[in-house]
PDB file of C-alpha atoms in Angstrom:
ATOM      1  CA  UNK A   1      -4.422 -12.614 -29.992  1.00 51.00           C
ATOM      2  CA  UNK A   2      -5.296 -14.623 -26.981  1.00 62.00           C
ATOM      3  CA  UNK A   3      -3.788 -18.194 -26.510  1.00 76.00           C
ATOM      4  CA  UNK A   4      -6.553 -18.704 -23.883  1.00 81.00           C
ATOM      5  CA  UNK A   5     -10.192 -19.067 -24.465  1.00 85.00           C
ATOM      6  CA  UNK A   6     -11.569 -17.616 -21.315  1.00 86.00           C
ATOM      7  CA  UNK A   7     -15.463 -18.963 -20.190  1.00 88.00           C
ATOM      8  CA  UNK A   8     -16.236 -15.009 -19.722  1.00 92.00           C
ATOM      9  CA  UNK A   9     -17.750 -12.969 -22.452  1.00 92.00           C
ATOM     10  CA  UNK A  10     -16.431 -10.424 -24.175  1.00 92.00           C
ATOM     11  CA  UNK A  11     -18.111  -7.667 -21.690  1.00 95.00           C
ATOM     12  CA  UNK A  12     -17.095  -9.836 -18.304  1.00 96.00           C
ATOM     13  CA  UNK A  13     -13.566 -10.282 -19.919  1.00 95.00           C
ATOM     14  CA  UNK A  14     -12.942  -6.506 -20.607  1.00 96.00           C
ATOM     15  CA  UNK A  15     -14.143  -5.450 -17.030  1.00 97.00           C
ATOM     16  CA  UNK A  16     -12.382  -7.995 -15.050  1.00 97.00           C
ATOM     17  CA  UNK A  17      -9.205  -7.702 -17.628  1.00 97.00           C
ATOM     18  CA  UNK A  18      -8.999  -4.155 -16.901  1.00 98.00           C
ATOM     19  CA  UNK A  19      -9.404  -5.235 -12.777  1.00 98.00           C
ATOM     20  CA  UNK A  20      -6.975  -7.105 -12.740  1.00 98.00           C
ATOM     21  CA  UNK A  21      -4.508  -5.385 -15.414  1.00 98.00           C
ATOM     22  CA  UNK A  22      -4.765  -2.485 -13.253  1.00 98.00           C
ATOM     23  CA  UNK A  23      -4.157  -4.087 -10.092  1.00 98.00           C
ATOM     24  CA  UNK A  24      -1.452  -5.966 -10.783  1.00 98.00           C
ATOM     25  CA  UNK A  25       0.643  -1.949 -12.203  1.00 98.00           C
ATOM     26  CA  UNK A  26      -0.928  -0.598  -9.106  1.00 98.00           C
ATOM     27  CA  UNK A  27       1.052  -3.329  -7.179  1.00 98.00           C
ATOM     28  CA  UNK A  28       4.072  -3.414  -8.988  1.00 98.00           C
ATOM     29  CA  UNK A  29       4.696   0.308  -8.516  1.00 98.00           C
ATOM     30  CA  UNK A  30       3.609  -0.035  -4.630  1.00 98.00           C
ATOM     31  CA  UNK A  31       6.674  -3.236  -4.803  1.00 98.00           C
ATOM     32  CA  UNK A  32       8.828  -0.101  -6.095  1.00 97.00           C
ATOM     33  CA  UNK A  33       8.441   2.941  -4.459  1.00 98.00           C
ATOM     34  CA  UNK A  34       8.842   0.472  -0.851  1.00 98.00           C
ATOM     35  CA  UNK A  35      11.442  -0.980  -2.380  1.00 97.00           C
ATOM     36  CA  UNK A  36      12.342   3.165  -3.146  1.00 97.00           C
ATOM     37  CA  UNK A  37      12.227   4.196   0.028  1.00 98.00           C
ATOM     38  CA  UNK A  38      13.221   1.354   1.519  1.00 97.00           C
ATOM     39  CA  UNK A  39      16.826   1.877   0.340  1.00 97.00           C
ATOM     40  CA  UNK A  40      16.990   5.772   1.575  1.00 97.00           C
ATOM     41  CA  UNK A  41      14.527   5.901   4.544  1.00 97.00           C
ATOM     42  CA  UNK A  42      17.249   8.141   7.795  1.00 98.00           C
ATOM     43  CA  UNK A  43      15.851   8.678  11.145  1.00 97.00           C
ATOM     44  CA  UNK A  44      15.605   7.309  14.145  1.00 96.00           C
ATOM     45  CA  UNK A  45      13.026   5.175  13.359  1.00 94.00           C
ATOM     46  CA  UNK A  46      15.218   3.530  10.103  1.00 96.00           C
ATOM     47  CA  UNK A  47      15.322   0.460  11.918  1.00 96.00           C
ATOM     48  CA  UNK A  48      11.619  -0.545  11.984  1.00 95.00           C
ATOM     49  CA  UNK A  49      10.100   1.043   9.081  1.00 97.00           C
ATOM     50  CA  UNK A  50      13.546  -0.638   6.775  1.00 97.00           C
ATOM     51  CA  UNK A  51      11.891  -3.929   8.155  1.00 96.00           C
ATOM     52  CA  UNK A  52       7.865  -2.695   7.676  1.00 97.00           C
ATOM     53  CA  UNK A  53       8.940  -1.250   3.473  1.00 98.00           C
ATOM     54  CA  UNK A  54      10.326  -5.056   2.884  1.00 97.00           C
ATOM     55  CA  UNK A  55       6.956  -6.893   4.354  1.00 98.00           C
ATOM     56  CA  UNK A  56       5.105  -4.460   1.296  1.00 98.00           C
ATOM     57  CA  UNK A  57       7.784  -5.075  -1.029  1.00 98.00           C
ATOM     58  CA  UNK A  58       7.344  -8.960  -0.261  1.00 98.00           C
ATOM     59  CA  UNK A  59       3.102  -8.870  -0.228  1.00 98.00           C
ATOM     60  CA  UNK A  60       3.047  -6.086  -3.165  1.00 98.00           C
ATOM     61  CA  UNK A  61       5.333  -9.025  -5.011  1.00 98.00           C
ATOM     62  CA  UNK A  62       3.253 -12.156  -4.139  1.00 98.00           C
ATOM     63  CA  UNK A  63       0.266 -10.437  -5.106  1.00 98.00           C
ATOM     64  CA  UNK A  64       1.253  -9.238  -8.485  1.00 98.00           C
ATOM     65  CA  UNK A  65       2.219 -12.635  -9.210  1.00 98.00           C
ATOM     66  CA  UNK A  66      -1.111 -13.829  -8.393  1.00 98.00           C
ATOM     67  CA  UNK A  67      -2.854 -11.356 -10.082  1.00 98.00           C
ATOM     68  CA  UNK A  68      -0.815 -11.831 -13.860  1.00 98.00           C
ATOM     69  CA  UNK A  69      -1.327 -15.471 -13.599  1.00 97.00           C
ATOM     70  CA  UNK A  70      -5.124 -15.043 -12.858  1.00 97.00           C
ATOM     71  CA  UNK A  71      -4.756 -12.427 -15.680  1.00 96.00           C
ATOM     72  CA  UNK A  72      -2.854 -14.921 -17.823  1.00 95.00           C
ATOM     73  CA  UNK A  73      -6.125 -17.996 -17.153  1.00 95.00           C
ATOM     74  CA  UNK A  74      -8.337 -16.006 -18.142  1.00 95.00           C
ATOM     75  CA  UNK A  75      -7.004 -14.661 -21.959  1.00 94.00           C
ATOM     76  CA  UNK A  76      -5.822 -11.646 -20.872  1.00 95.00           C
ATOM     77  CA  UNK A  77      -1.963 -10.989 -21.209  1.00 95.00           C
ATOM     78  CA  UNK A  78      -1.264  -9.263 -18.207  1.00 97.00           C
ATOM     79  CA  UNK A  79       1.466  -6.054 -18.701  1.00 97.00           C
ATOM     80  CA  UNK A  80       3.887  -5.045 -16.110  1.00 96.00           C
ATOM     81  CA  UNK A  81       5.927  -3.127 -18.231  1.00 96.00           C
ATOM     82  CA  UNK A  82       7.829  -0.184 -16.739  1.00 95.00           C
ATOM     83  CA  UNK A  83       6.221   2.403 -19.525  1.00 96.00           C
ATOM     84  CA  UNK A  84       2.538   1.130 -18.493  1.00 96.00           C
ATOM     85  CA  UNK A  85       3.255   1.362 -14.171  1.00 96.00           C
ATOM     86  CA  UNK A  86       4.806   4.954 -15.237  1.00 95.00           C
ATOM     87  CA  UNK A  87       1.509   5.888 -17.347  1.00 96.00           C
ATOM     88  CA  UNK A  88      -1.056   3.785 -14.836  1.00 96.00           C
ATOM     89  CA  UNK A  89      -0.490   3.701 -11.568  1.00 95.00           C
ATOM     90  CA  UNK A  90      -2.656   5.563  -9.118  1.00 92.00           C
ATOM     91  CA  UNK A  91       1.197   6.209  -6.455  1.00 96.00           C
ATOM     92  CA  UNK A  92       2.681   9.944  -6.953  1.00 92.00           C
ATOM     93  CA  UNK A  93       6.184  10.028  -7.623  1.00 92.00           C
ATOM     94  CA  UNK A  94       8.768   9.286  -4.736  1.00 94.00           C
ATOM     95  CA  UNK A  95      11.211  12.105  -4.517  1.00 89.00           C
ATOM     96  CA  UNK A  96      14.984  11.083  -5.258  1.00 93.00           C
ATOM     97  CA  UNK A  97      17.420  10.771  -2.041  1.00 96.00           C
ATOM     98  CA  UNK A  98      17.312  10.659   1.024  1.00 98.00           C
ATOM     99  CA  UNK A  99      14.286  10.479   3.036  1.00 97.00           C
ATOM    100  CA  UNK A 100      13.209  11.305   6.598  1.00 97.00           C
ATOM    101  CA  UNK A 101      11.483   8.199   8.637  1.00 97.00           C
ATOM    102  CA  UNK A 102       8.453  10.373   9.090  1.00 96.00           C
ATOM    103  CA  UNK A 103       7.931  11.219   5.757  1.00 97.00           C
ATOM    104  CA  UNK A 104       8.502   7.726   4.346  1.00 97.00           C
ATOM    105  CA  UNK A 105       5.748   6.660   6.672  1.00 97.00           C
ATOM    106  CA  UNK A 106       3.366   9.287   5.216  1.00 96.00           C
ATOM    107  CA  UNK A 107       4.395   8.460   1.875  1.00 97.00           C
ATOM    108  CA  UNK A 108       3.555   4.639   2.317  1.00 98.00           C
ATOM    109  CA  UNK A 109       0.315   5.546   3.779  1.00 97.00           C
ATOM    110  CA  UNK A 110      -0.555   8.230   0.914  1.00 97.00           C
ATOM    111  CA  UNK A 111       0.541   5.270  -1.423  1.00 98.00           C
ATOM    112  CA  UNK A 112      -1.147   2.256  -0.026  1.00 98.00           C
ATOM    113  CA  UNK A 113      -4.108   4.544   0.278  1.00 98.00           C
ATOM    114  CA  UNK A 114      -4.233   5.378  -3.191  1.00 98.00           C
ATOM    115  CA  UNK A 115      -3.691   1.533  -4.320  1.00 98.00           C
ATOM    116  CA  UNK A 116      -6.649   0.406  -1.681  1.00 98.00           C
ATOM    117  CA  UNK A 117      -9.194   3.109  -2.788  1.00 98.00           C
ATOM    118  CA  UNK A 118      -8.462   1.672  -6.882  1.00 98.00           C
ATOM    119  CA  UNK A 119      -8.737  -2.048  -5.319  1.00 98.00           C
ATOM    120  CA  UNK A 120     -12.165  -1.546  -3.571  1.00 98.00           C
ATOM    121  CA  UNK A 121     -13.302  -0.173  -6.954  1.00 98.00           C
ATOM    122  CA  UNK A 122     -11.773  -2.962  -8.491  1.00 98.00           C
ATOM    123  CA  UNK A 123     -13.652  -5.132  -6.078  1.00 98.00           C
ATOM    124  CA  UNK A 124     -17.278  -3.990  -6.698  1.00 98.00           C
ATOM    125  CA  UNK A 125     -16.338  -3.809 -10.005  1.00 98.00           C
ATOM    126  CA  UNK A 126     -15.416  -7.507 -10.421  1.00 98.00           C
ATOM    127  CA  UNK A 127     -18.510  -9.230  -7.898  1.00 97.00           C
ATOM    128  CA  UNK A 128     -20.733 -10.218 -10.805  1.00 96.00           C
ATOM    129  CA  UNK A 129     -18.740 -11.047 -13.524  1.00 97.00           C
ATOM    130  CA  UNK A 130     -15.798 -12.982 -11.952  1.00 97.00           C
ATOM    131  CA  UNK A 131     -16.221 -13.761  -8.692  1.00 97.00           C
ATOM    132  CA  UNK A 132     -12.961 -15.617  -8.364  1.00 97.00           C
ATOM    133  CA  UNK A 133     -11.230 -12.952 -10.057  1.00 98.00           C
ATOM    134  CA  UNK A 134     -13.055 -10.634  -7.068  1.00 98.00           C
ATOM    135  CA  UNK A 135     -11.372 -13.248  -4.033  1.00 98.00           C
ATOM    136  CA  UNK A 136      -8.169 -12.387  -5.418  1.00 98.00           C
ATOM    137  CA  UNK A 137      -8.932  -8.329  -5.157  1.00 98.00           C
ATOM    138  CA  UNK A 138     -10.379  -9.118  -1.948  1.00 98.00           C
ATOM    139  CA  UNK A 139      -7.594 -10.959  -0.551  1.00 98.00           C
ATOM    140  CA  UNK A 140      -5.086  -8.670  -1.577  1.00 98.00           C
ATOM    141  CA  UNK A 141      -6.688  -5.615  -0.577  1.00 98.00           C
ATOM    142  CA  UNK A 142      -7.172  -7.253   2.651  1.00 98.00           C
ATOM    143  CA  UNK A 143      -3.603  -7.351   3.233  1.00 98.00           C
ATOM    144  CA  UNK A 144      -2.703  -3.860   1.776  1.00 98.00           C
ATOM    145  CA  UNK A 145      -4.736  -2.985   4.590  1.00 98.00           C
ATOM    146  CA  UNK A 146      -3.400  -4.305   7.143  1.00 98.00           C
ATOM    147  CA  UNK A 147      -0.040  -2.490   6.218  1.00 98.00           C
ATOM    148  CA  UNK A 148      -1.639   0.510   5.940  1.00 98.00           C
ATOM    149  CA  UNK A 149      -3.001   0.425   9.460  1.00 97.00           C
ATOM    150  CA  UNK A 150       0.506  -0.116  10.640  1.00 96.00           C
ATOM    151  CA  UNK A 151       1.774   2.402   8.961  1.00 96.00           C
ATOM    152  CA  UNK A 152      -0.776   5.012  10.275  1.00 96.00           C
ATOM    153  CA  UNK A 153      -0.276   3.454  13.584  1.00 95.00           C
ATOM    154  CA  UNK A 154       4.138   5.001  13.107  1.00 87.00           C
ATOM    155  CA  UNK A 155       2.421   8.353  12.187  1.00 81.00           C
ATOM    156  CA  UNK A 156       0.422   8.971  15.142  1.00 75.00           C
TER     157      UNK A 156
END
C-alpha cells in the first residue's frame, strides 16, 4: 500500500525505490559502524581519528534522513530497521572491543569503499528514471568520497 502517489512509472519506481532503500541501509550501517569504532578506538592517533569518525557519523545521519524523505516523497516506504540493515548492508562486521587506530582507519577505508561502490551503481541506475534522486545520490557519494580520501591519507 502506498499513501503517496508517485509521478514515476511502476518500473521506474521499482528501480529508484530499490536504489534509495539500498542507500538508506548502507548509510544507517555506516553511521553505526563509525560510531562503534569511535567508541573503541585506541592508539597514538586516537584524537584525530575519533573526531574524524564523528564527521562520518554526521554525514551518514544527514544523508540517511534526506534519502528516507526522498523515498517517502516518491511513495516508497523507507526501511532503516536493524534487521533490514543487518541483512542488506554492504559493510562487513566490526570486531568487538578496543580497536587500534590503524585498524579503525582500515575498517573505515573498507566500509566507505564498499558503500561508495554501491552508491555509484545506484547513481547509474537512477540516471534515466529519476534525475532528482540521482542528484541526491551524487551529492552523498561526493561527501563519502571526501571521507574516504581523508581516511586513506591517514593510512599512507
